[in-house]
Coordinates of C-alpha atoms and ligand atoms in Angstrom, one line a residue:
X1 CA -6.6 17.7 4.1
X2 CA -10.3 17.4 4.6
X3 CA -11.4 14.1 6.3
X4 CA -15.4 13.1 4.4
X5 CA -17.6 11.6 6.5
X6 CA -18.2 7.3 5.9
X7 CA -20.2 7.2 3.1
X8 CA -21.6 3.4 1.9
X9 CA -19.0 0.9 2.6
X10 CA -18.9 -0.9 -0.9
X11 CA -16.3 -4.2 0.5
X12 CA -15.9 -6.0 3.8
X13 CA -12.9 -8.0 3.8
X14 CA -11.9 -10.4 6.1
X15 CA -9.2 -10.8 8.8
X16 CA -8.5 -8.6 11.2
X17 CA -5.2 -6.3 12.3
X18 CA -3.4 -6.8 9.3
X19 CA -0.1 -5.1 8.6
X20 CA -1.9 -2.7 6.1
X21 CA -5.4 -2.1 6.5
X22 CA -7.9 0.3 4.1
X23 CA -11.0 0.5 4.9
X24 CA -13.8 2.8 2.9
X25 CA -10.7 5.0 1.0
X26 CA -12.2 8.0 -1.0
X27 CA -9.8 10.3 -2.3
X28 CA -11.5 13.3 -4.4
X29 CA -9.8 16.4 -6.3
X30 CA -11.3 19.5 -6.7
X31 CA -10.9 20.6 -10.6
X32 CA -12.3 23.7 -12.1
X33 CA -14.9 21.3 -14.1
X34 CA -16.1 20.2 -11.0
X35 CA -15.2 16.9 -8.1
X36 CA -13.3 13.9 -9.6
X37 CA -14.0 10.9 -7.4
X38 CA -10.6 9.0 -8.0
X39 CA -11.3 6.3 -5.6
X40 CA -14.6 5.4 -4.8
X41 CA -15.2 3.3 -1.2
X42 CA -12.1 1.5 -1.7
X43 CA -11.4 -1.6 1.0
X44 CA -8.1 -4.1 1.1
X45 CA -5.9 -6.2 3.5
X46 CA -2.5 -7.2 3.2
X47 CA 0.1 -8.9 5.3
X48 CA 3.6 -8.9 6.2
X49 CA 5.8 -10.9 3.2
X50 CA 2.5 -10.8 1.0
X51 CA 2.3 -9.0 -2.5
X52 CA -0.6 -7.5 -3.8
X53 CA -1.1 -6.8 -7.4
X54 CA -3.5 -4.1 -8.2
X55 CA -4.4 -4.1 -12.0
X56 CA -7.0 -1.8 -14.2
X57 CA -6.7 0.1 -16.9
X58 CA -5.7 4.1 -16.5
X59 CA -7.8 6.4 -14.6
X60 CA -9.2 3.2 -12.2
X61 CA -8.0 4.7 -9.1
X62 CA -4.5 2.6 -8.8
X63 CA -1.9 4.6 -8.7
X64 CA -4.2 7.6 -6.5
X65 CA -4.7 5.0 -3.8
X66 CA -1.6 4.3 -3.5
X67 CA -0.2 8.0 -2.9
X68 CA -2.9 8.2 -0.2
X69 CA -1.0 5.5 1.5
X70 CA 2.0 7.2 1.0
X71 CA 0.3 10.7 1.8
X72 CA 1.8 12.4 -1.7
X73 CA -1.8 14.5 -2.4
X74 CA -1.7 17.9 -2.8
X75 CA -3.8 18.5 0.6
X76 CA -5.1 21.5 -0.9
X77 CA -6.8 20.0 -3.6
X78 CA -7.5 16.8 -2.2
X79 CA -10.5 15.6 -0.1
X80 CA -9.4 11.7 1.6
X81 CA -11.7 9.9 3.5
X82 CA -11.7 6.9 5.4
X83 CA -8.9 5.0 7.2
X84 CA -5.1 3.7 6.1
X85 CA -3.9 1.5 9.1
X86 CA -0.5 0.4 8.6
X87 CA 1.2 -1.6 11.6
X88 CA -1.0 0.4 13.8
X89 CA -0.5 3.6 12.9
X90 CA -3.3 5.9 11.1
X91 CA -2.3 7.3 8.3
X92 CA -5.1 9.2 6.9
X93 CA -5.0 12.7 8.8
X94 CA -1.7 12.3 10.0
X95 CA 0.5 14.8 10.2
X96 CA 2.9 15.5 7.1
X97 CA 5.8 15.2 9.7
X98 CA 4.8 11.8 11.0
X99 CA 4.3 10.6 7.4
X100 CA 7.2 12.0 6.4
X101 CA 9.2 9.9 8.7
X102 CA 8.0 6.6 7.4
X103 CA 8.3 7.4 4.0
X104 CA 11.6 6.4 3.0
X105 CA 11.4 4.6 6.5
X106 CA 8.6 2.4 6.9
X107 CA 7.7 2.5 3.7
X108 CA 8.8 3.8 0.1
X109 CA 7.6 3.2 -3.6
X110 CA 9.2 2.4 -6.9
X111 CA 8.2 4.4 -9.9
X112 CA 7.8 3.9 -13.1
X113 CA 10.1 5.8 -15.2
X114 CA 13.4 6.1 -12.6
X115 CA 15.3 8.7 -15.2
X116 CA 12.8 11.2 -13.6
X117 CA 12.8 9.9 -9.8
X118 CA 16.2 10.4 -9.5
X119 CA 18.0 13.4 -10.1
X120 CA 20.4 13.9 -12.7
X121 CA 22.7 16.1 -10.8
X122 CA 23.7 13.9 -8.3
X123 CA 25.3 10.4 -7.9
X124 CA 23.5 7.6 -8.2
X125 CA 25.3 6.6 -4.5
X126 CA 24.0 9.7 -3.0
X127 CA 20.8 9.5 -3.8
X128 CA 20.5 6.1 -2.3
X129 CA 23.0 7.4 1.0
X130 CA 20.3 10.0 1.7
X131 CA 17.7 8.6 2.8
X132 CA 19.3 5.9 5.0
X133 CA 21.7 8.9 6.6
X134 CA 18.5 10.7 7.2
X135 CA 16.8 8.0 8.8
X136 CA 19.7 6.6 10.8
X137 CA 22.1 9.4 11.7
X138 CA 24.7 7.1 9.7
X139 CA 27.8 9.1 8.5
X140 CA 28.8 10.3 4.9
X141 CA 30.9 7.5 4.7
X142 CA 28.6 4.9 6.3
X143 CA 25.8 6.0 3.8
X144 CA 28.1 5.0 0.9
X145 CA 29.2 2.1 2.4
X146 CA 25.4 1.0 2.6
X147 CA 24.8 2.5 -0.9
X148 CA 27.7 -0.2 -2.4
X149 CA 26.1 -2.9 -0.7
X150 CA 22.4 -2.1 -1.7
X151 CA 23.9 -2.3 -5.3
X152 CA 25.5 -4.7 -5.2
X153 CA 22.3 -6.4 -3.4
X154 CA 20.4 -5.6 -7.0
X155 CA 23.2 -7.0 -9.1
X156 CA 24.8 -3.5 -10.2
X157 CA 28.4 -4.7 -11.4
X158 CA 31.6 -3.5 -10.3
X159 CA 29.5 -1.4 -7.2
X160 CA 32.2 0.1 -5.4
X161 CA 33.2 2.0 -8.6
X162 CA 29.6 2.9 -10.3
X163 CA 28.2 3.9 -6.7
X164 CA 30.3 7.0 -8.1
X165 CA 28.0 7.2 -11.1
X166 CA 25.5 9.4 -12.2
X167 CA 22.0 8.0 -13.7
X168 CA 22.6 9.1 -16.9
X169 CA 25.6 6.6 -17.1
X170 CA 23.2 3.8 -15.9
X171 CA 21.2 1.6 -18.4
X172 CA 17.3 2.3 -18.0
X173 CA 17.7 -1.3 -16.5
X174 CA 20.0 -0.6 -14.1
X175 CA 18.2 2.8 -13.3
X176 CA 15.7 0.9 -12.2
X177 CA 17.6 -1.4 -10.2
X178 CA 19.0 1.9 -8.8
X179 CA 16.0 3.3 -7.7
X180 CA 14.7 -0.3 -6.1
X181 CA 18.4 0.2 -4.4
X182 CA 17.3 3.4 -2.6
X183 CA 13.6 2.2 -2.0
X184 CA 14.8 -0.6 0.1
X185 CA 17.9 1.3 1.8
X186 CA 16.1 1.4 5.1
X187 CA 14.2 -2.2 4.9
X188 CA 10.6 -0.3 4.3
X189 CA 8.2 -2.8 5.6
X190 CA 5.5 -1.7 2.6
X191 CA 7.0 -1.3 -0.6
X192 CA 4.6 0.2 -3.6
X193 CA 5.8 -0.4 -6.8
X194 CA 4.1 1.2 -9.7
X195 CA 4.5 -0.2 -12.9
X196 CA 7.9 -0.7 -12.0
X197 CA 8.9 -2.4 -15.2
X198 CA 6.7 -0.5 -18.3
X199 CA 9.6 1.5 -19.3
X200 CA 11.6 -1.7 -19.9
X201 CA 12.1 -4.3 -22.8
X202 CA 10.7 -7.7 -21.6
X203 CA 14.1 -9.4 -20.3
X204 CA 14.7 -6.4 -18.7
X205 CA 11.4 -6.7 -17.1
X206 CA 11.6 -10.3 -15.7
X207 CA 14.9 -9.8 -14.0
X208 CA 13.3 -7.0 -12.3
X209 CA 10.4 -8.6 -11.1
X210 CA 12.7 -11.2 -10.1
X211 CA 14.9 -8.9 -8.2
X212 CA 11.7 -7.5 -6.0
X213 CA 10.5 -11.2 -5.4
X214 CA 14.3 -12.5 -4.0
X215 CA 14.8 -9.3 -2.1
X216 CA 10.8 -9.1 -0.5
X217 CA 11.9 -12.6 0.5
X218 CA 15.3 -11.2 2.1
X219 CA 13.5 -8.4 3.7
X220 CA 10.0 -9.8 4.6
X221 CA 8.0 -6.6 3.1
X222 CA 4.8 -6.3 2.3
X223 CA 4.4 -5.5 -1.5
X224 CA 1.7 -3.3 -3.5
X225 CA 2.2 -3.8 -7.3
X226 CA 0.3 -1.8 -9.7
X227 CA 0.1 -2.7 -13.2
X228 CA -2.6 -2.5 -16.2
X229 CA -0.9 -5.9 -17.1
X230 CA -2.4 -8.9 -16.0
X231 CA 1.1 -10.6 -17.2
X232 CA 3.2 -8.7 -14.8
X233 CA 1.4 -9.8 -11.8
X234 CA 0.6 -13.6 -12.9
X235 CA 4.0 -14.4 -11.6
X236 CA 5.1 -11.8 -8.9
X237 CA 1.5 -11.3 -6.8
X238 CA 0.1 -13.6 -4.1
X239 CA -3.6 -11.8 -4.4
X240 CA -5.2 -9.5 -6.9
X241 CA -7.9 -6.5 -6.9
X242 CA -9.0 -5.2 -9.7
X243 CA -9.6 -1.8 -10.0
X244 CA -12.3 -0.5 -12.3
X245 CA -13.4 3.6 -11.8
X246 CA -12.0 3.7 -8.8
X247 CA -13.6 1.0 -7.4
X248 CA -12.3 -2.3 -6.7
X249 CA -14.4 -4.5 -9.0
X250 CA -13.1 -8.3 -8.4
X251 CA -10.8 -9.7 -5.6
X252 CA -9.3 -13.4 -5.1
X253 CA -5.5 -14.9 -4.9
X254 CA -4.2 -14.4 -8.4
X255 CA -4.9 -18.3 -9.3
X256 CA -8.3 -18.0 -8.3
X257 CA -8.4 -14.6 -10.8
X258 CA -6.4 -15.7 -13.5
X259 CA -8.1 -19.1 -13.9
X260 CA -11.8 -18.8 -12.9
X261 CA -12.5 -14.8 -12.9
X262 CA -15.8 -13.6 -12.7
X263 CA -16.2 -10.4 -13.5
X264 CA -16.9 -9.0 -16.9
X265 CA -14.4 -6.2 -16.9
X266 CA -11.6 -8.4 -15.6
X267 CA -13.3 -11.4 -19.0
X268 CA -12.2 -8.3 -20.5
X269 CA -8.6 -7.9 -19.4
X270 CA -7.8 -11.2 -19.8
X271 CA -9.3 -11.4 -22.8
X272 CA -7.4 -8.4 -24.6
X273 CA -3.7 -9.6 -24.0
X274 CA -2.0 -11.0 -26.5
X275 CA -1.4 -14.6 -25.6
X276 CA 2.0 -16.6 -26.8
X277 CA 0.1 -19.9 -27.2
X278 CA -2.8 -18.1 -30.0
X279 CA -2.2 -18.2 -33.7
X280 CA -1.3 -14.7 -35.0
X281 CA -4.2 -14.7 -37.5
X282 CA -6.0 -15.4 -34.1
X283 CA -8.0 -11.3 -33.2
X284 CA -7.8 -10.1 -30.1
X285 CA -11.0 -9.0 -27.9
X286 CA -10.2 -5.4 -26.6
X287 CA -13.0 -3.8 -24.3
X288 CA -15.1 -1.9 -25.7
X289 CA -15.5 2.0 -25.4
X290 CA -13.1 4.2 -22.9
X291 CA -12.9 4.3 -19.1
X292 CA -15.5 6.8 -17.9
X293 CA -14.7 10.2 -16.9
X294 CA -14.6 10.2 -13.1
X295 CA -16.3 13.7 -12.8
X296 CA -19.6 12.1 -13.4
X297 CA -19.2 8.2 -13.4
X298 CA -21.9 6.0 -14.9
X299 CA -24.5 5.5 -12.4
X300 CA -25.3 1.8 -11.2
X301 CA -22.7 -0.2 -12.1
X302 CA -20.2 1.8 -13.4
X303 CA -18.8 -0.5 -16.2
X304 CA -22.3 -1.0 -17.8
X305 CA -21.9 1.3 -20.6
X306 CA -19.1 -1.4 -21.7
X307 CA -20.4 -4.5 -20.4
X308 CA -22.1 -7.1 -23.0
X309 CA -23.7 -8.7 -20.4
X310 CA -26.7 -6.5 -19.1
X311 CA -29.6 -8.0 -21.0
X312 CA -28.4 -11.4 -18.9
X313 CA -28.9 -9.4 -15.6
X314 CA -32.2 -8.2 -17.0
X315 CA -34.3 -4.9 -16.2
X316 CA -32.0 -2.2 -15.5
X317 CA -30.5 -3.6 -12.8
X318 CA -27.1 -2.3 -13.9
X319 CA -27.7 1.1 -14.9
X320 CA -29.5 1.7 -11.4
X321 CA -27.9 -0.3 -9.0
X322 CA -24.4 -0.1 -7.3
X323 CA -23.1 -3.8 -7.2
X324 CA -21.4 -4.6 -4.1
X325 CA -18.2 -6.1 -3.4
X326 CA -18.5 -9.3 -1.0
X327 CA -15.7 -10.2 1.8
X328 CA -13.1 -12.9 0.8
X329 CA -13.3 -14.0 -3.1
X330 CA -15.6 -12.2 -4.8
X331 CA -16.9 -9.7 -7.8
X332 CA -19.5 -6.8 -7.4
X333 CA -21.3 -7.9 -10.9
X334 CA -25.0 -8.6 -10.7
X335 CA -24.7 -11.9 -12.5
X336 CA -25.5 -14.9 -10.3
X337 CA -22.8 -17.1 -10.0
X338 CA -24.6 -19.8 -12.2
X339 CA -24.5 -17.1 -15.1
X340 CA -21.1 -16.3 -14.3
X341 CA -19.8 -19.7 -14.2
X342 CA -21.6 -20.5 -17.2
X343 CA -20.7 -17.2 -19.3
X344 CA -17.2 -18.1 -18.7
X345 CA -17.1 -21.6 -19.5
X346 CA -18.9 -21.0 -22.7
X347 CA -17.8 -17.6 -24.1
X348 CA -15.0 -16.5 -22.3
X349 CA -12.5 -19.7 -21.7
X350 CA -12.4 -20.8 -25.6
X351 CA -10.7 -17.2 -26.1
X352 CA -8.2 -17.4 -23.5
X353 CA -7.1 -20.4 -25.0
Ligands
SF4_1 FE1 -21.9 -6.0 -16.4 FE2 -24.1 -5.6 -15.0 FE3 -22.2 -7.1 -14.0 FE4 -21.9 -4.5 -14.2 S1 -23.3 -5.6 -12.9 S2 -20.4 -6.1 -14.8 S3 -23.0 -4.1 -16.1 S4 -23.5 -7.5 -15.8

């Protein structure tokens, strides 16, 4: 893994010795077309028992950042810069050995699609016995004793029988309350969840986010949950950042976001779900355009080639100049915060209903 030098710091958030602390994250990948910069000067805090919901649509830098904290690059292909902290340990340039022993340990993710994370050819009860017998020395039959009661801690019925199961006798619901099973075996103090509930039909999807809120609150972890859907997070997240090109593009507690945002891409977002409240005949605003290729990303600010608010900023202040992101609250947008206030009272607010 090749360690880049600081380039421009692009956030400064407050606080300090949090339990997880990025500061300045690049991660690049080497392709044959040339260097994809997948996060860009990337900066966030979170705490103990807090959950962070990191939203943007595909190709923002999301779901990149969040293998660098979990150290899953290929390190042959990947160039990270800048620094992970978590609980005092540094995690960028670490060795795989040390990251290897809190994965699973100190921390462990949730993916999306669990008929692929876990492996069809053994029990559902193994695979969540592994890691906690690998962890803790526990015995064969101590692992499946702690794989019944992590089921039945997810609401699996009838545990002591289906720990005996293979996935493919699960429901994609109770895959995924499987694989949340054998996230948590060892009580990781960061859990990543990505898109943990995309694969799953809407009921499905609130029990689950129910299940991670009850058990973060039984377990006290820190939570990282990445989504392109503001709705998913409205409920389940204590702060937002929103991603945009691998930058983070707006920051705030997810109130402050969903109610008074003030940046255009994240007008955008909001402004692009369907809403259960708006007549049907009502049209929805998508964003314009496609997410920029991150082999050469717009110059300036990157979302100006989407943004319908440039001639407001005047000049070519957006083509040419890199907003910032500020500490605390805040959105790297060259609008003032009069123009902001007032876009969004006037154009934006009638839509959202
Ligand atoms: Fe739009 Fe300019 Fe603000 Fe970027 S800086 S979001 S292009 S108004």
């Amino acid at each position: 893994m090749t360690t880049l030098t600081k380039t421009e710091g692009t956030e400064v958030p407050s606080g300090s010795d949090p339990f997880l602390s990025v500061r300045d994250l690049h991660v690049r990948f080497s392709t044959e077309d040339g260097i994809v910069k997948a996060v860009d000067g990337l900066s966030f805090d979170l705490e103990r028992g807090e959950t962070l919901g990191i939203v943007g649509e595909s190709g923002s830098g999301k779901s990149v950042t969040n293998l660098a904290i979990l150290g899953l690059h290929n390190p042959k292909a990947t160039e990270i810069g800048g620094e992970i902290v978590l609980d005092g340990d540094e995690l960028t340039g670490a060795r795989e050995k040390s990251l290897e022993k809190l994965r699973g340990n100190k921390m462990a993710m949730i993916f999306q699609d669990a008929l692929t994370a876990l492996s069809p050819y053994y029990t559902v009860g193994r695979q969540i016995a592994e890691p906690f017998m690998k962890h803790t020395g526990a015995s064969k039959r101590e692992g499946r004793q702690r794989a019944i009661e992590m089921l039945t801690k997810v609401g699996i019925p009838q545990p002591s029988l289906r720990v005996d199961d293979y996935p493919h006798q699960f429901s994609g619901g109770m895959r995924q309350r499987a694989m949340i099973a054998m996230a948590l075996v060892c009580n990781p103090q960061l859990l990543i969840a990505d898109e943990p509930t995309t694969a799953l039909d809407v009921t499905v999807q609130a029990q689950i986010l129910d299940l991670l809120k009850d058990l973060q609150q039984e377990f006290g972890s820190a939570i990282i949950l990445i989504t392109h859907d503001l709705g998913v997070v409205a409920n389940t997240a204590d702060k937002l950042l929103v991603m945009y090109a691998g930058r983070a593009v707006e920051r705030g507690s997810v109130k402050e976001i969903l109610t008074q945002p003030r940046h255009p891409y994240t007008w955008g977002l909001l402004s692009s779900m369907p809403r259960l409240s708006s007549d049907v005949s009502e049209a929805l605003h998508p964003i314009p355009g496609t997410p920029p290729s991150l082999l050469n990303p717009p110059s300036g600010c990157a979302f100006h080639p989407r943004c319908g608010f440039t001639d407001e900023v005047g000049g070519a202040r957006c083509t040419d100049e890199r907003p910032l992101l500020e500490a605390g609250r805040a959105a790297a947008c060259h609008l003032s915060a009069e123009q902001k206030q007032t876009i969004f009272t006037e154009q934006i607010k009638p839509r959202l209903g």
